[in-house]
Amino acid sequence: MQFELTDEIVNQIIFSMEDQSQQRVFDSEKKNLVAFNPEEQKDGSRFYPLPAWDSVSGFSIMERFVSELRNPPVKEKLRTVLSAGKGVFRGFKDVLKEHPEVETLWFAFKERALKHEISAWYNLLRDSWGLEKIGEEPEETDELVYADFIFRTYDAETDTDSLRKARICAQEEIRSAYESGLAEALLFLQNSSRLHGKEDAEYTLTAHTAEGEFAGFISALPCPEGSHKTVLITAFYVLSAWRGLGIGKSLFTRCTEKLKSTGVRYIIVPCIHIPDFFEHIMFRSGFQRIPAGFYADTDTQKGTAKNFGF
């Protein structure tokens, strides 16, 4: 018997997939789930087995979530749990409870994965009914945790120390990624972008948790000094504990929208501020790539040049 896959039915199936204590089937006549009883449910056109889901499936989705997570400290903790061999599911939950923002992402990720399985299951049924398959509705998850963060213009009275510490963290990441001489050169080039303009002309947008903890910032200066149409992004950084939550995208989007609202036409972003995974956001926001820079390690004699962006 054909049926429409409503949100209520989807939610029932998700609950059943996560609850492994009882096997259920879908009753297409009553439009609900019932306990599996092979003697009473021989009508294959009325009772349908639910999508296959077990602890192996659950572990696989946890692995996928960790592989896609861009929050290094939490990612490492979760990787350790997954490789422990015992108490994986309990340990996974315990780590997430220590990091509620990441836990929010996990719940959304898991729900999306379960809905994907249900959609595939339903499309197989539609195919057996001679009906066209239906597509999955796109879900935008980047803004899932925005409500948990506060974005505001830099306040010298409350943000000075936090901003200074964040800049130091950003510098240390560059120092840990490159040999000392090259790292210092990159830092000099990065910092020189702030020297061309007056400090009071710099626009900085900050991100804070609901509890007031500093999470990241983005800064911009007129380029050249006094310009009203062109600005240069001079710094863009999210603290490692808060990465993978969409904060960077929100900072970037809010900053560029603010600049456009003041009449700015051109926004230049040195590649040194942009990690590879963020590039697609740049392109979707209307940015175009401009010539980049390279460096070569002449000590290796391998003739290999590496792009560091500029």
Short mmCIF file of C-alpha atoms in Angstrom, two decimals:
data_model
loop_
_atom_site.label_atom_id
_atom_site.label_comp_id
_atom_site.label_asym_id
_atom_site.label_seq_id
_atom_site.Cartn_x
_atom_site.Cartn_y
_atom_site.Cartn_z
CA MET A 1 0.00 0.00 0.00
CA GLN A 2 1.41 3.35 -1.05
CA PHE A 3 1.87 6.09 1.54
CA GLU A 4 3.28 9.59 1.80
CA LEU A 5 6.45 9.98 3.82
CA THR A 6 5.45 12.74 6.25
CA ASP A 7 7.64 14.42 8.87
CA GLU A 8 5.74 12.55 11.58
CA ILE A 9 6.51 9.19 9.96
CA VAL A 10 10.16 10.15 9.49
CA ASN A 11 10.45 11.07 13.17
CA GLN A 12 8.88 7.74 14.20
CA ILE A 13 11.33 5.81 12.04
CA ILE A 14 14.32 7.78 13.38
CA PHE A 15 13.25 6.97 16.93
CA SER A 16 12.94 3.29 16.07
CA MET A 17 16.30 3.18 14.25
CA GLU A 18 18.03 4.60 17.33
CA ASP A 19 16.13 2.34 19.73
CA GLN A 20 17.61 -1.13 19.23
CA SER A 21 15.56 -2.69 22.07
CA GLN A 22 12.69 -3.74 19.80
CA GLN A 23 12.26 -4.62 16.13
CA ARG A 24 9.46 -2.71 14.42
CA VAL A 25 7.86 -2.49 11.00
CA PHE A 26 5.86 0.24 9.31
CA ASP A 27 2.10 -0.35 8.99
CA SER A 28 1.16 1.54 5.79
CA GLU A 29 -2.57 1.19 6.52
CA LYS A 30 -2.49 2.74 10.01
CA LYS A 31 0.52 4.96 9.15
CA ASN A 32 2.47 4.02 12.25
CA LEU A 33 5.12 1.65 13.55
CA VAL A 34 4.22 -1.64 15.19
CA ALA A 35 6.23 -4.38 16.87
CA PHE A 36 7.46 -7.00 14.45
CA ASN A 37 5.31 -10.15 14.46
CA PRO A 38 5.97 -12.48 11.50
CA GLU A 39 2.78 -14.45 12.08
CA GLU A 40 0.49 -11.41 11.88
CA GLN A 41 2.41 -9.37 9.31
CA LYS A 42 2.53 -11.62 6.25
CA ASP A 43 0.95 -8.96 4.02
CA GLY A 44 4.03 -7.55 2.29
CA SER A 45 1.99 -4.78 0.67
CA ARG A 46 0.96 -3.39 4.06
CA PHE A 47 3.87 -4.01 6.43
CA TYR A 48 7.33 -2.78 5.50
CA PRO A 49 10.63 -3.54 7.29
CA LEU A 50 12.41 -0.37 8.37
CA PRO A 51 15.79 0.77 7.02
CA ALA A 52 18.59 -1.47 8.27
CA TRP A 53 20.42 0.13 11.18
CA ASP A 54 22.64 -1.37 13.87
CA SER A 55 25.62 -0.54 16.08
CA VAL A 56 28.00 -0.92 13.13
CA SER A 57 25.98 1.69 11.23
CA GLY A 58 26.10 3.97 14.27
CA PHE A 59 29.86 3.59 14.60
CA SER A 60 30.31 4.36 10.89
CA ILE A 61 28.39 7.61 11.20
CA MET A 62 30.47 8.61 14.21
CA GLU A 63 33.63 8.03 12.19
CA ARG A 64 32.28 10.17 9.34
CA PHE A 65 31.36 12.96 11.72
CA VAL A 66 34.84 13.00 13.28
CA SER A 67 36.52 12.95 9.85
CA GLU A 68 34.57 16.06 8.80
CA LEU A 69 34.86 17.93 12.11
CA ARG A 70 37.12 20.99 11.89
CA ASN A 71 37.64 21.50 15.61
CA PRO A 72 41.14 20.08 16.28
CA PRO A 73 40.98 19.65 20.10
CA VAL A 74 37.58 17.92 20.08
CA LYS A 75 38.43 15.97 16.93
CA GLU A 76 41.48 14.47 18.62
CA LYS A 77 39.49 13.52 21.73
CA LEU A 78 36.83 11.80 19.64
CA ARG A 79 39.43 9.98 17.56
CA THR A 80 40.96 8.62 20.76
CA VAL A 81 37.54 7.38 21.90
CA LEU A 82 36.80 5.69 18.57
CA SER A 83 40.10 3.80 18.68
CA ALA A 84 39.67 2.70 22.30
CA GLY A 85 37.80 -0.49 21.41
CA LYS A 86 35.61 -0.47 24.54
CA GLY A 87 32.89 1.90 25.73
CA VAL A 88 33.04 3.77 22.43
CA PHE A 89 29.45 4.99 22.40
CA ARG A 90 29.49 6.10 26.04
CA GLY A 91 32.88 7.78 25.64
CA PHE A 92 31.72 9.55 22.49
CA LYS A 93 28.69 10.98 24.31
CA ASP A 94 30.80 12.03 27.30
CA VAL A 95 33.22 14.01 25.11
CA LEU A 96 30.37 15.73 23.31
CA LYS A 97 28.72 16.71 26.59
CA GLU A 98 31.92 18.57 27.47
CA HIS A 99 31.55 20.57 24.24
CA PRO A 100 27.86 21.47 23.77
CA GLU A 101 28.44 23.44 20.54
CA VAL A 102 30.00 20.38 18.88
CA GLU A 103 27.27 18.20 20.40
CA THR A 104 24.71 20.36 18.58
CA LEU A 105 26.54 19.73 15.32
CA TRP A 106 26.63 15.99 16.03
CA PHE A 107 22.88 15.77 16.61
CA ALA A 108 22.24 17.62 13.33
CA PHE A 109 24.78 15.46 11.47
CA LYS A 110 23.27 12.23 12.80
CA GLU A 111 19.72 13.31 12.03
CA ARG A 112 20.73 14.24 8.49
CA ALA A 113 22.38 10.83 8.01
CA LEU A 114 19.32 8.98 9.33
CA LYS A 115 17.03 10.99 7.08
CA HIS A 116 19.25 10.11 4.13
CA GLU A 117 18.82 6.40 4.94
CA ILE A 118 15.07 6.82 5.28
CA SER A 119 14.87 8.71 1.99
CA ALA A 120 16.79 5.93 0.22
CA TRP A 121 14.49 3.32 1.79
CA TYR A 122 11.36 5.23 0.73
CA ASN A 123 12.66 5.67 -2.82
CA LEU A 124 13.14 1.91 -3.13
CA LEU A 125 9.48 1.52 -2.16
CA ARG A 126 8.41 4.17 -4.67
CA ASP A 127 10.39 2.36 -7.34
CA SER A 128 8.54 -0.86 -6.52
CA TRP A 129 5.27 1.08 -6.83
CA GLY A 130 6.26 2.37 -10.26
CA LEU A 131 6.64 5.95 -9.00
CA GLU A 132 9.45 8.45 -9.56
CA LYS A 133 12.00 8.87 -6.83
CA ILE A 134 11.89 12.00 -4.72
CA GLY A 135 14.93 14.15 -3.99
CA GLU A 136 16.17 15.02 -0.53
CA GLU A 137 15.56 18.57 0.65
CA PRO A 138 18.84 20.47 1.00
CA GLU A 139 19.66 21.42 4.57
CA GLU A 140 21.80 24.39 5.56
CA THR A 141 23.62 23.45 8.76
CA ASP A 142 26.16 26.28 8.85
CA GLU A 143 23.84 28.40 11.00
CA LEU A 144 22.88 25.71 13.50
CA VAL A 145 24.87 27.23 16.34
CA TYR A 146 24.86 30.91 15.39
CA ALA A 147 22.23 31.54 18.04
CA ASP A 148 24.74 30.36 20.65
CA PHE A 149 27.26 33.08 19.71
CA ILE A 150 27.30 36.86 19.86
CA PHE A 151 28.84 38.89 17.02
CA ARG A 152 29.69 42.51 17.73
CA THR A 153 32.03 45.31 16.78
CA TYR A 154 35.32 45.33 18.69
CA ASP A 155 35.07 47.03 22.08
CA ALA A 156 38.46 48.32 23.29
CA GLU A 157 37.34 48.28 26.93
CA THR A 158 36.40 44.59 26.99
CA ASP A 159 38.11 42.93 24.01
CA THR A 160 41.68 44.29 23.98
CA ASP A 161 43.28 41.48 25.98
CA SER A 162 41.30 38.73 24.23
CA LEU A 163 42.15 40.13 20.81
CA ARG A 164 45.84 40.31 21.72
CA LYS A 165 45.82 36.67 22.87
CA ALA A 166 43.99 35.57 19.71
CA ARG A 167 46.60 37.32 17.53
CA ILE A 168 49.34 35.51 19.46
CA CYS A 169 47.58 32.17 18.88
CA ALA A 170 47.36 32.91 15.16
CA GLN A 171 51.07 33.72 15.05
CA GLU A 172 51.96 30.53 16.91
CA GLU A 173 50.02 28.46 14.38
CA ILE A 174 52.09 29.94 11.58
CA ARG A 175 55.29 29.30 13.54
CA SER A 176 54.29 25.67 14.08
CA ALA A 177 53.45 25.20 10.39
CA TYR A 178 56.66 26.60 8.88
CA GLU A 179 60.40 26.59 9.53
CA SER A 180 61.38 29.49 11.80
CA GLY A 181 62.94 31.78 9.21
CA LEU A 182 60.06 31.40 6.77
CA ALA A 183 57.48 31.72 9.55
CA GLU A 184 58.93 35.03 10.70
CA ALA A 185 58.94 36.32 7.12
CA LEU A 186 55.28 35.36 6.68
CA LEU A 187 54.40 37.02 9.98
CA PHE A 188 56.23 40.17 8.90
CA LEU A 189 54.27 40.26 5.64
CA GLN A 190 51.04 39.57 7.49
CA ASN A 191 51.66 42.30 10.06
CA SER A 192 52.84 44.81 7.48
CA SER A 193 49.35 44.85 6.02
CA ARG A 194 48.21 46.58 9.22
CA LEU A 195 51.02 49.13 9.20
CA HIS A 196 49.87 51.01 6.13
CA GLY A 197 46.75 52.39 7.83
CA LYS A 198 45.79 54.13 11.04
CA GLU A 199 44.74 51.86 13.88
CA ASP A 200 41.58 53.85 14.55
CA ALA A 201 40.49 53.24 10.94
CA GLU A 202 40.54 49.45 11.37
CA TYR A 203 37.17 47.73 11.55
CA THR A 204 37.09 44.59 13.71
CA LEU A 205 34.18 42.25 14.26
CA THR A 206 34.38 39.77 17.15
CA ALA A 207 32.59 36.55 18.08
CA HIS A 208 31.83 35.52 21.66
CA THR A 209 30.09 32.55 23.20
CA ALA A 210 26.84 33.09 25.08
CA GLU A 211 28.94 32.98 28.26
CA GLY A 212 31.16 35.80 26.97
CA GLU A 213 34.22 33.76 25.99
CA PHE A 214 36.16 35.22 23.05
CA ALA A 215 35.88 32.88 20.02
CA GLY A 216 37.30 34.75 17.01
CA PHE A 217 37.58 37.95 15.03
CA ILE A 218 38.05 39.50 11.60
CA SER A 219 39.64 42.89 10.84
CA ALA A 220 39.77 45.18 7.81
CA LEU A 221 41.50 48.45 6.86
CA PRO A 222 41.03 50.93 3.99
CA CYS A 223 43.56 50.17 1.28
CA PRO A 224 45.35 52.43 0.50
CA GLU A 225 44.96 54.63 3.57
CA GLY A 226 41.98 56.92 3.24
CA SER A 227 40.28 54.84 0.54
CA HIS A 228 36.50 54.65 0.73
CA LYS A 229 36.03 52.02 -1.97
CA THR A 230 38.71 49.38 -1.30
CA VAL A 231 39.56 47.55 1.91
CA LEU A 232 42.04 44.85 2.88
CA ILE A 233 41.23 42.04 5.32
CA THR A 234 44.17 42.30 7.71
CA ALA A 235 43.34 39.43 10.10
CA PHE A 236 40.86 36.57 10.27
CA TYR A 237 41.05 33.98 13.02
CA VAL A 238 38.85 31.58 14.98
CA LEU A 239 40.27 30.00 18.13
CA SER A 240 40.80 26.26 17.69
CA ALA A 241 38.30 25.32 20.41
CA TRP A 242 35.50 26.93 18.41
CA ARG A 243 36.28 25.78 14.88
CA GLY A 244 33.92 23.73 12.75
CA LEU A 245 30.84 25.52 14.12
CA GLY A 246 30.24 28.00 11.29
CA ILE A 247 31.70 30.92 13.25
CA GLY A 248 34.26 31.73 10.57
CA LYS A 249 31.61 31.88 7.88
CA SER A 250 29.41 34.10 10.00
CA LEU A 251 32.28 36.47 10.87
CA PHE A 252 33.29 36.69 7.22
CA THR A 253 29.75 37.19 5.92
CA ARG A 254 28.80 39.77 8.54
CA CYS A 255 32.03 41.69 8.01
CA THR A 256 31.70 41.84 4.22
CA GLU A 257 28.04 42.83 4.44
CA LYS A 258 28.96 45.63 6.85
CA LEU A 259 31.69 46.86 4.50
CA LYS A 260 29.36 46.80 1.50
CA SER A 261 26.75 48.75 3.43
CA THR A 262 29.26 51.58 3.92
CA GLY A 263 29.93 51.89 0.20
CA VAL A 264 32.98 49.64 -0.13
CA ARG A 265 33.29 48.13 -3.61
CA TYR A 266 36.44 46.01 -3.48
CA ILE A 267 37.38 43.69 -0.63
CA ILE A 268 40.85 42.12 -0.87
CA VAL A 269 41.63 39.01 1.17
CA PRO A 270 45.27 37.81 1.35
CA CYS A 271 45.31 34.02 0.97
CA ILE A 272 47.46 33.70 4.08
CA HIS A 273 44.29 34.27 6.13
CA ILE A 274 42.18 31.66 4.31
CA PRO A 275 42.44 27.88 4.91
CA ASP A 276 41.78 25.62 1.93
CA PHE A 277 38.39 24.38 3.15
CA PHE A 278 37.12 27.99 3.34
CA GLU A 279 37.70 28.71 -0.35
CA HIS A 280 34.29 27.46 -1.49
CA ILE A 281 32.66 29.95 0.88
CA MET A 282 34.70 32.72 -0.73
CA PHE A 283 33.58 31.72 -4.20
CA ARG A 284 29.94 31.40 -3.13
CA SER A 285 30.20 34.90 -1.68
CA GLY A 286 31.23 36.33 -5.06
CA PHE A 287 35.01 36.44 -4.52
CA GLN A 288 37.45 35.71 -7.34
CA ARG A 289 40.99 34.39 -7.09
CA ILE A 290 43.81 36.84 -7.88
CA PRO A 291 47.52 36.00 -8.42
CA ALA A 292 49.07 34.19 -5.48
CA GLY A 293 52.63 33.89 -4.25
CA PHE A 294 55.04 30.98 -3.93
CA TYR A 295 58.07 30.02 -1.91
CA ALA A 296 60.82 27.48 -2.65
CA ASP A 297 63.02 25.67 -0.15
CA THR A 298 66.40 25.91 -1.91
CA ASP A 299 68.01 23.80 0.77
CA THR A 300 66.21 20.67 -0.42
CA GLN A 301 67.31 21.13 -4.05
CA LYS A 302 64.09 19.47 -5.09
CA GLY A 303 62.84 22.43 -7.00
CA THR A 304 59.51 22.28 -5.22
CA ALA A 305 57.62 25.51 -4.78
CA LYS A 306 54.81 25.84 -2.30
CA ASN A 307 51.92 28.26 -2.59
CA PHE A 308 51.36 30.29 0.57
CA GLY A 309 49.00 32.82 -0.94
CA PHE A 310 49.22 36.55 -1.04
#
